[in-house]
CSV table of C-alpha atoms and ligand atoms in Angstrom, one decimal:
chain,number,residue,atom,x,y,z
A,1,MET,CA,121.2,-2.4,-21.7
A,2,PHE,CA,122.3,-2.6,-25.3
A,3,LEU,CA,125.6,-2.2,-27.2
A,4,ARG,CA,125.9,1.3,-28.5
A,5,ASN,CA,129.0,1.3,-30.7
A,6,GLN,CA,127.3,-0.7,-33.3
A,7,TRP,CA,125.2,-0.1,-36.5
A,8,TYR,CA,121.5,-0.9,-36.1
A,9,ILE,CA,119.0,-1.0,-38.9
A,10,ALA,CA,116.6,1.9,-38.1
A,11,ALA,CA,114.4,1.8,-41.1
A,12,TRP,CA,114.0,0.8,-44.8
A,13,THR,CA,115.2,3.8,-46.8
A,14,HIS,CA,111.7,4.3,-48.3
A,15,GLU,CA,110.3,4.7,-44.8
A,16,ILE,CA,112.2,8.0,-44.3
A,17,GLY,CA,110.7,10.8,-46.3
A,18,ARG,CA,109.2,14.2,-45.9
A,19,ALA,CA,106.9,13.2,-43.0
A,20,LEU,CA,108.4,12.7,-39.5
A,21,LEU,CA,109.0,9.0,-38.6
A,22,LYS,CA,109.1,8.2,-34.9
A,23,ARG,CA,110.9,5.1,-33.7
A,24,ARG,CA,112.6,3.8,-30.6
A,25,ILE,CA,115.9,2.1,-31.2
A,26,ALA,CA,117.7,0.3,-28.4
A,27,GLY,CA,115.7,2.2,-25.9
A,28,GLU,CA,116.4,5.7,-27.4
A,29,PRO,CA,113.5,7.7,-28.8
A,30,ILE,CA,114.5,8.9,-32.3
A,31,VAL,CA,112.8,10.9,-35.0
A,32,PHE,CA,113.7,10.7,-38.7
A,33,TYR,CA,113.1,12.8,-41.8
A,34,ARG,CA,114.6,13.6,-45.1
A,35,THR,CA,115.9,17.1,-46.3
A,36,GLU,CA,114.7,18.6,-49.6
A,37,ALA,CA,118.0,17.4,-51.2
A,38,GLY,CA,117.3,13.8,-50.0
A,39,ARG,CA,119.6,13.5,-47.0
A,40,ALA,CA,118.2,11.3,-44.2
A,41,VAL,CA,118.4,12.8,-40.7
A,42,ALA,CA,118.0,11.3,-37.2
A,43,PHE,CA,117.5,13.3,-34.0
A,44,GLU,CA,116.8,12.4,-30.5
A,45,ASP,CA,113.0,12.6,-30.3
A,46,ARG,CA,113.2,15.1,-27.4
A,47,CYS,CA,113.3,18.8,-27.7
A,48,PRO,CA,116.1,20.3,-25.6
A,49,HIS,CA,113.8,23.1,-24.6
A,50,ARG,CA,111.1,21.5,-22.5
A,51,HIS,CA,111.4,17.8,-23.6
A,52,ALA,CA,108.5,17.7,-26.0
A,53,PRO,CA,108.8,14.9,-28.6
A,54,LEU,CA,110.1,16.5,-31.8
A,55,SER,CA,108.0,13.9,-33.7
A,56,MET,CA,105.0,16.0,-32.8
A,57,GLY,CA,106.5,19.0,-34.7
A,58,ILE,CA,106.7,19.7,-38.4
A,59,ILE,CA,109.3,19.9,-41.2
A,60,VAL,CA,109.9,23.5,-42.5
A,61,GLY,CA,112.1,23.3,-45.5
A,62,ASP,CA,115.1,21.4,-44.3
A,63,LYS,CA,114.5,22.3,-40.6
A,64,LEU,CA,112.5,20.5,-37.9
A,65,GLU,CA,110.2,22.8,-35.9
A,66,CYS,CA,109.2,21.7,-32.5
A,67,GLY,CA,105.4,21.5,-32.1
A,68,TYR,CA,105.4,23.1,-28.7
A,69,HIS,CA,107.1,26.5,-28.8
A,70,GLY,CA,108.3,26.5,-32.4
A,71,ILE,CA,112.1,26.3,-31.9
A,72,GLN,CA,113.7,25.2,-35.2
A,73,PHE,CA,116.7,22.9,-35.7
A,74,ASP,CA,118.8,22.5,-38.9
A,75,PRO,CA,119.6,19.0,-40.3
A,76,ASP,CA,122.7,18.9,-38.1
A,77,GLY,CA,120.5,19.4,-35.0
A,78,ILE,CA,121.7,23.0,-34.4
A,79,CYS,CA,119.1,25.4,-33.1
A,80,VAL,CA,118.7,28.1,-35.7
A,81,HIS,CA,115.5,29.9,-34.7
A,82,ILE,CA,113.8,30.7,-31.4
A,83,PRO,CA,110.5,32.6,-31.8
A,84,GLY,CA,110.6,36.0,-30.1
A,85,ALA,CA,114.3,35.7,-29.1
A,86,GLU,CA,117.0,37.9,-30.6
A,87,SER,CA,119.8,35.5,-29.8
A,88,ILE,CA,120.3,31.8,-29.6
A,89,PRO,CA,122.0,30.3,-26.5
A,90,LYS,CA,125.5,28.9,-27.3
A,91,GLY,CA,125.5,25.2,-27.8
A,92,ALA,CA,121.7,24.9,-28.2
A,93,CYS,CA,121.1,21.8,-30.2
A,94,VAL,CA,119.3,18.5,-30.3
A,95,ARG,CA,121.3,15.3,-30.3
A,96,SER,CA,121.8,14.1,-33.9
A,97,TYR,CA,122.9,10.6,-34.9
A,98,LYS,CA,125.1,9.2,-37.6
A,99,LEU,CA,123.0,7.6,-40.3
A,100,ILE,CA,124.0,5.9,-43.5
A,101,GLU,CA,121.9,4.3,-46.2
A,102,LYS,CA,123.1,1.1,-47.7
A,103,TRP,CA,121.5,-2.0,-49.4
A,104,GLY,CA,118.0,-0.5,-49.0
A,105,TRP,CA,118.2,0.3,-45.3
A,106,ALA,CA,119.1,3.3,-43.1
A,107,TRP,CA,121.7,2.3,-40.5
A,108,ILE,CA,122.1,4.2,-37.2
A,109,TRP,CA,125.1,4.5,-34.9
A,110,LEU,CA,124.1,5.2,-31.3
A,111,GLY,CA,127.5,5.5,-29.7
A,112,ASP,CA,130.6,7.6,-30.3
A,113,ALA,CA,130.2,9.2,-33.7
A,114,GLU,CA,134.0,9.0,-34.4
A,115,ARG,CA,133.9,5.2,-34.2
A,116,ALA,CA,131.1,4.9,-36.7
A,117,ASP,CA,132.9,3.1,-39.5
A,118,GLU,CA,131.0,2.0,-42.6
A,119,ASP,CA,133.3,-1.1,-42.8
A,120,LEU,CA,131.7,-2.4,-39.6
A,121,LEU,CA,128.3,-3.0,-41.3
A,122,PRO,CA,127.4,-6.7,-41.5
A,123,GLN,CA,128.6,-7.5,-45.0
A,124,ASP,CA,126.2,-10.5,-45.5
A,125,PHE,CA,123.4,-7.9,-45.8
A,126,ARG,CA,124.7,-6.9,-49.2
A,127,TRP,CA,122.7,-9.8,-50.6
A,128,ALA,CA,119.6,-7.5,-50.3
A,129,ALA,CA,121.0,-5.5,-53.1
A,130,GLU,CA,122.9,-8.2,-55.1
A,131,PRO,CA,122.3,-8.0,-58.9
A,132,GLY,CA,120.5,-11.1,-60.1
A,133,TRP,CA,118.7,-11.7,-56.8
A,134,GLN,CA,115.1,-10.8,-56.4
A,135,ASN,CA,114.6,-9.2,-53.0
A,136,LEU,CA,111.5,-9.2,-50.8
A,137,GLY,CA,111.2,-7.8,-47.3
A,138,ASP,CA,109.2,-6.2,-44.5
A,139,THR,CA,109.3,-4.9,-40.9
A,140,LEU,CA,107.6,-6.6,-38.0
A,141,ASN,CA,107.4,-5.8,-34.4
A,142,VAL,CA,107.8,-8.5,-31.8
A,143,LYS,CA,107.1,-8.2,-28.1
A,144,ALA,CA,110.2,-10.1,-27.1
A,145,HIS,CA,113.9,-9.3,-26.3
A,146,TYR,CA,116.0,-9.3,-29.4
A,147,GLN,CA,118.2,-12.1,-28.0
A,148,LEU,CA,115.3,-14.5,-27.9
A,149,LEU,CA,115.0,-13.9,-31.7
A,150,VAL,CA,118.7,-14.5,-32.2
A,151,ASP,CA,118.4,-17.8,-30.2
A,152,ASN,CA,115.4,-18.8,-32.3
A,153,LEU,CA,117.3,-18.3,-35.6
A,154,LEU,CA,120.5,-20.0,-34.5
A,155,ASP,CA,118.7,-23.1,-33.4
A,156,LEU,CA,116.6,-24.1,-36.4
A,157,SER,CA,115.7,-27.5,-34.9
A,158,HIS,CA,112.5,-25.7,-33.8
A,159,GLU,CA,111.4,-25.7,-37.5
A,160,ALA,CA,110.5,-29.4,-37.2
A,161,PHE,CA,107.9,-28.6,-34.4
A,162,LEU,CA,106.8,-25.0,-34.8
A,163,HIS,CA,106.7,-24.8,-38.6
A,164,THR,CA,105.3,-28.1,-39.8
A,165,LYS,CA,103.1,-26.4,-42.4
A,166,THR,CA,105.8,-24.2,-44.0
A,167,ILE,CA,109.5,-24.7,-43.7
A,168,GLY,CA,109.7,-27.6,-41.2
A,169,ASN,CA,110.8,-31.2,-41.9
A,170,ARG,CA,111.9,-33.8,-39.4
A,171,ALA,CA,115.5,-33.7,-40.7
A,172,VAL,CA,116.2,-30.3,-39.2
A,173,ALA,CA,115.7,-31.8,-35.7
A,174,ASP,CA,117.2,-35.2,-36.4
A,175,VAL,CA,120.4,-34.1,-38.3
A,176,PRO,CA,122.9,-32.5,-35.9
A,177,CYS,CA,124.4,-29.1,-36.8
A,178,LYS,CA,128.1,-28.0,-36.7
A,179,THR,CA,128.9,-24.8,-34.8
A,180,SER,CA,132.1,-22.8,-35.1
A,181,LEU,CA,133.5,-19.4,-34.0
A,182,HIS,CA,135.2,-17.0,-36.4
A,183,ARG,CA,136.3,-13.9,-34.4
A,184,ASP,CA,133.0,-12.2,-33.4
A,185,HIS,CA,130.9,-14.4,-35.7
A,186,VAL,CA,129.2,-17.7,-35.0
A,187,ARG,CA,128.5,-20.1,-37.8
A,188,VAL,CA,126.0,-23.0,-37.6
A,189,THR,CA,125.7,-25.4,-40.5
A,190,ARG,CA,123.5,-28.3,-41.2
A,191,VAL,CA,123.3,-30.5,-44.3
A,192,MET,CA,120.4,-32.9,-44.6
A,193,TYR,CA,120.8,-35.3,-47.5
A,194,ASN,CA,117.9,-37.0,-49.1
A,195,CYS,CA,115.1,-35.6,-46.9
A,196,ALA,CA,111.5,-34.8,-47.6
A,197,PRO,CA,111.0,-31.2,-48.9
A,198,PRO,CA,109.0,-29.0,-46.6
A,199,PRO,CA,105.6,-27.7,-47.9
A,200,LEU,CA,106.8,-24.2,-48.7
A,201,PHE,CA,109.8,-25.5,-50.7
A,202,VAL,CA,107.4,-27.6,-52.8
A,203,LYS,CA,105.1,-24.6,-53.4
A,204,ALA,CA,108.1,-22.4,-54.4
A,205,ARG,CA,110.0,-24.8,-56.6
A,206,GLY,CA,107.7,-27.7,-57.4
A,207,PHE,CA,110.0,-30.5,-56.0
A,208,THR,CA,108.6,-34.0,-56.8
A,209,THR,CA,111.5,-35.9,-55.2
A,210,ASN,CA,113.5,-35.7,-51.9
A,211,ILE,CA,116.0,-32.9,-51.6
A,212,ASP,CA,119.5,-32.3,-50.2
A,213,ARG,CA,118.9,-29.4,-47.8
A,214,HIS,CA,121.6,-27.0,-46.7
A,215,GLN,CA,121.4,-24.3,-44.0
A,216,ASP,CA,124.4,-22.1,-43.3
A,217,ILE,CA,123.7,-19.6,-40.6
A,218,THR,CA,126.0,-16.7,-39.5
A,219,PHE,CA,125.5,-14.5,-36.5
A,220,ALA,CA,127.2,-11.1,-36.4
A,221,PRO,CA,126.8,-8.9,-33.4
A,222,PRO,CA,124.8,-7.3,-32.1
A,223,CYS,CA,121.7,-8.6,-33.8
A,224,TYR,CA,122.3,-10.0,-37.3
A,225,VAL,CA,121.5,-13.5,-38.5
A,226,HIS,CA,122.0,-14.5,-42.1
A,227,ILE,CA,120.8,-17.8,-43.3
A,228,ASP,CA,122.1,-19.1,-46.6
A,229,VAL,CA,119.6,-21.7,-47.8
A,230,LYS,CA,119.9,-24.3,-50.6
A,231,ALA,CA,117.6,-27.1,-51.4
A,232,ILE,CA,118.6,-29.3,-54.4
A,233,PRO,CA,116.8,-32.3,-55.9
A,234,ALA,CA,118.5,-35.2,-53.9
A,235,GLY,CA,121.7,-36.5,-55.3
A,236,THR,CA,121.6,-34.3,-58.4
A,237,ASN,CA,123.6,-31.1,-57.6
A,238,ASP,CA,121.3,-29.5,-60.1
A,239,LEU,CA,121.3,-25.8,-59.1
A,240,SER,CA,119.0,-24.8,-62.0
A,241,ASN,CA,116.2,-26.6,-60.3
A,242,ALA,CA,117.2,-25.7,-56.8
A,243,LEU,CA,115.7,-23.4,-54.2
A,244,GLN,CA,118.3,-20.8,-53.3
A,245,TRP,CA,117.7,-17.8,-51.0
A,246,HIS,CA,119.2,-15.8,-48.2
A,247,VAL,CA,117.2,-15.0,-45.1
A,248,LEU,CA,118.5,-11.7,-43.7
A,249,ASN,CA,117.3,-11.0,-40.2
A,250,ALA,CA,118.1,-7.7,-38.5
A,251,LEU,CA,116.7,-7.8,-35.0
A,252,THR,CA,117.0,-4.2,-33.9
A,253,PRO,CA,116.1,-3.9,-30.2
A,254,GLU,CA,113.3,-1.4,-29.5
A,255,THR,CA,113.1,-1.8,-25.7
A,256,GLU,CA,114.2,-4.6,-23.3
A,257,GLY,CA,110.9,-6.3,-24.2
A,258,SER,CA,110.4,-5.6,-27.9
A,259,THR,CA,112.2,-5.8,-31.2
A,260,HIS,CA,111.9,-4.3,-34.7
A,261,TYR,CA,112.3,-7.2,-37.0
A,262,PHE,CA,113.6,-6.1,-40.4
A,263,TRP,CA,113.7,-9.2,-42.7
A,264,ALA,CA,114.6,-9.7,-46.3
A,265,LEU,CA,114.5,-12.7,-48.6
A,266,PRO,CA,116.6,-12.3,-51.8
A,267,ARG,CA,116.1,-15.4,-54.0
A,268,PHE,CA,117.7,-16.8,-57.1
A,269,PHE,CA,114.7,-18.1,-58.9
A,270,SER,CA,111.4,-16.8,-60.3
A,271,GLN,CA,112.8,-13.3,-61.0
A,272,GLY,CA,110.2,-10.6,-61.7
A,273,ASP,CA,107.3,-12.8,-60.6
A,274,PRO,CA,104.8,-10.8,-58.4
A,275,GLU,CA,102.7,-13.9,-57.8
A,276,MET,CA,105.8,-15.6,-56.3
A,277,ASP,CA,106.5,-12.5,-54.2
A,278,LYS,CA,103.0,-12.5,-52.9
A,279,MET,CA,103.0,-16.2,-52.0
A,280,LEU,CA,106.5,-16.0,-50.3
A,281,HIS,CA,105.6,-12.9,-48.4
A,282,GLY,CA,102.4,-14.5,-47.0
A,283,ALA,CA,104.2,-17.7,-46.1
A,284,ILE,CA,107.1,-15.9,-44.4
A,285,ILE,CA,104.7,-13.8,-42.3
A,286,LYS,CA,102.8,-16.9,-41.4
A,287,THR,CA,106.0,-18.7,-40.4
A,288,PHE,CA,107.3,-15.7,-38.4
A,289,ASN,CA,103.9,-15.4,-36.6
A,290,GLU,CA,104.4,-19.0,-35.4
A,291,ASP,CA,107.7,-17.9,-33.9
A,292,PHE,CA,106.4,-14.8,-32.4
A,293,GLU,CA,103.6,-16.6,-30.6
A,294,MET,CA,106.3,-18.7,-28.9
A,295,LEU,CA,108.8,-15.9,-28.3
A,296,GLU,CA,106.2,-13.6,-26.8
A,297,ALA,CA,105.1,-16.3,-24.5
A,298,GLN,CA,108.7,-16.9,-23.5
A,299,GLN,CA,109.1,-13.2,-22.8
A,300,GLU,CA,106.1,-13.2,-20.5
A,301,LEU,CA,107.5,-16.0,-18.4
A,302,LEU,CA,111.0,-14.4,-18.4
A,303,LYS,CA,109.5,-11.2,-17.1
A,304,ASP,CA,108.4,-13.0,-13.9
A,305,ARG,CA,111.3,-12.6,-11.6
A,306,SER,CA,109.9,-15.1,-9.1
A,307,LEU,CA,110.5,-18.0,-11.4
A,308,ASP,CA,113.6,-20.0,-11.7
A,309,HIS,CA,115.4,-18.8,-14.9
A,310,ARG,CA,118.0,-21.5,-15.1
A,311,THR,CA,117.9,-23.4,-18.4
A,312,ILE,CA,119.2,-26.8,-19.7
A,313,ALA,CA,121.4,-26.7,-22.7
A,314,THR,CA,121.2,-29.2,-25.6
A,315,ALA,CA,123.8,-29.8,-28.4
A,316,ALA,CA,121.7,-27.5,-30.6
A,317,ASP,CA,122.2,-24.6,-28.2
A,318,ALA,CA,125.9,-24.2,-29.0
A,319,GLY,CA,125.2,-21.4,-31.5
A,320,PRO,CA,122.8,-19.3,-29.4
A,321,THR,CA,125.1,-19.7,-26.3
A,322,ARG,CA,128.2,-18.6,-28.3
A,323,ALA,CA,126.3,-15.6,-29.7
A,324,ARG,CA,125.2,-14.5,-26.3
A,325,GLY,CA,128.7,-14.9,-25.1
A,326,ILE,CA,130.0,-12.6,-27.8
A,327,VAL,CA,127.5,-9.9,-27.0
A,328,GLN,CA,128.3,-10.2,-23.2
A,329,ARG,CA,132.0,-9.8,-23.9
A,330,LEU,CA,131.4,-6.7,-26.2
A,331,MET,CA,129.2,-5.2,-23.5
A,332,ARG,CA,131.9,-5.7,-20.9
A,333,GLU,CA,134.5,-4.1,-23.3
A,334,GLU,CA,132.2,-1.2,-24.0
A,335,GLU,CA,131.5,-0.6,-20.3
A,336,ALA,CA,135.2,-0.7,-19.5
A,337,ALA,CA,136.0,1.8,-22.3
A,338,THR,CA,133.5,4.3,-21.0
A,339,THR,CA,134.5,4.1,-17.4
A,340,HIS,CA,138.2,4.7,-18.1
B,1,FES,S1,109.6,22.1,-26.0
B,1,FES,FE1,110.3,22.4,-28.0
B,1,FES,S2,110.2,24.4,-28.4
B,1,FES,FE2,109.6,24.2,-26.3
B,2,FE2,FE1,111.1,-20.1,-36.7
């Protein structure tokens, strides 16, 4: 079960073009394409005739033609042509979804179209298109429930153990974080003064001294985690020699056991430096793969219903627990609204 009256990142805008893109979002099979004029379109990937996947069809001009019996749908999903038929049954259409393109991504609304308000987008994701910040990003697929990924990002104490070769230092486990609630958002902050810089920070910014390291994490439902990161030569406040970046994590559920991980890393140093892009891209993938190995192993154990699924909570779990609480409450509200 997933929240439906929410925006989910479905794709990077460049992924949607004149070839059909097939992707499952929050359990729903969806097909995407772009009209000749450039409008991005999303349909349920299921022909209303005999349930063939429309992603096995072709694009004809602005229309999508089913690959089974050739029925055509216009960009609003309305059936406009049935081979050999003189008339088209009333109401013949495929479900189409609301889709908007912003900050480099296509965002899909799965629920009631009239509630799809652009103002509900997670505003922190604007950093991906912020002038003066060099963006970098990619899509990964993880065989784990999206909330395991949210837990992972809201409790960064794991960096000290899982990411010793990249972004981990002891301070992230030893220095306690502060957790607060702001309406539907959870904020977790940690400031580590005068600590050893982790290996990736040294590689990216050439630190030769200790650093003051700041992590400011915000969760926005259903699946967004923004990490505002600063590392400054210890005791200097010298932002010109600092590492500053935002880690934008959109954890779009694919199924109950898998997640599309859209990540972006806008940074405020080494602008227009393809070597830096390459180095950071490789290091981020390496770091995330360390997470995925753990998350996928957790998912395997959680699948086993014969095991005891009770957990113990530590102080660092305040963020993940609150985020799960928000999603649970929104689920209850959504359920109540649809049953009344
Ligand atoms: S199943 Fe699509 S046209 Fe028949
Ligand atoms: Fe991690």
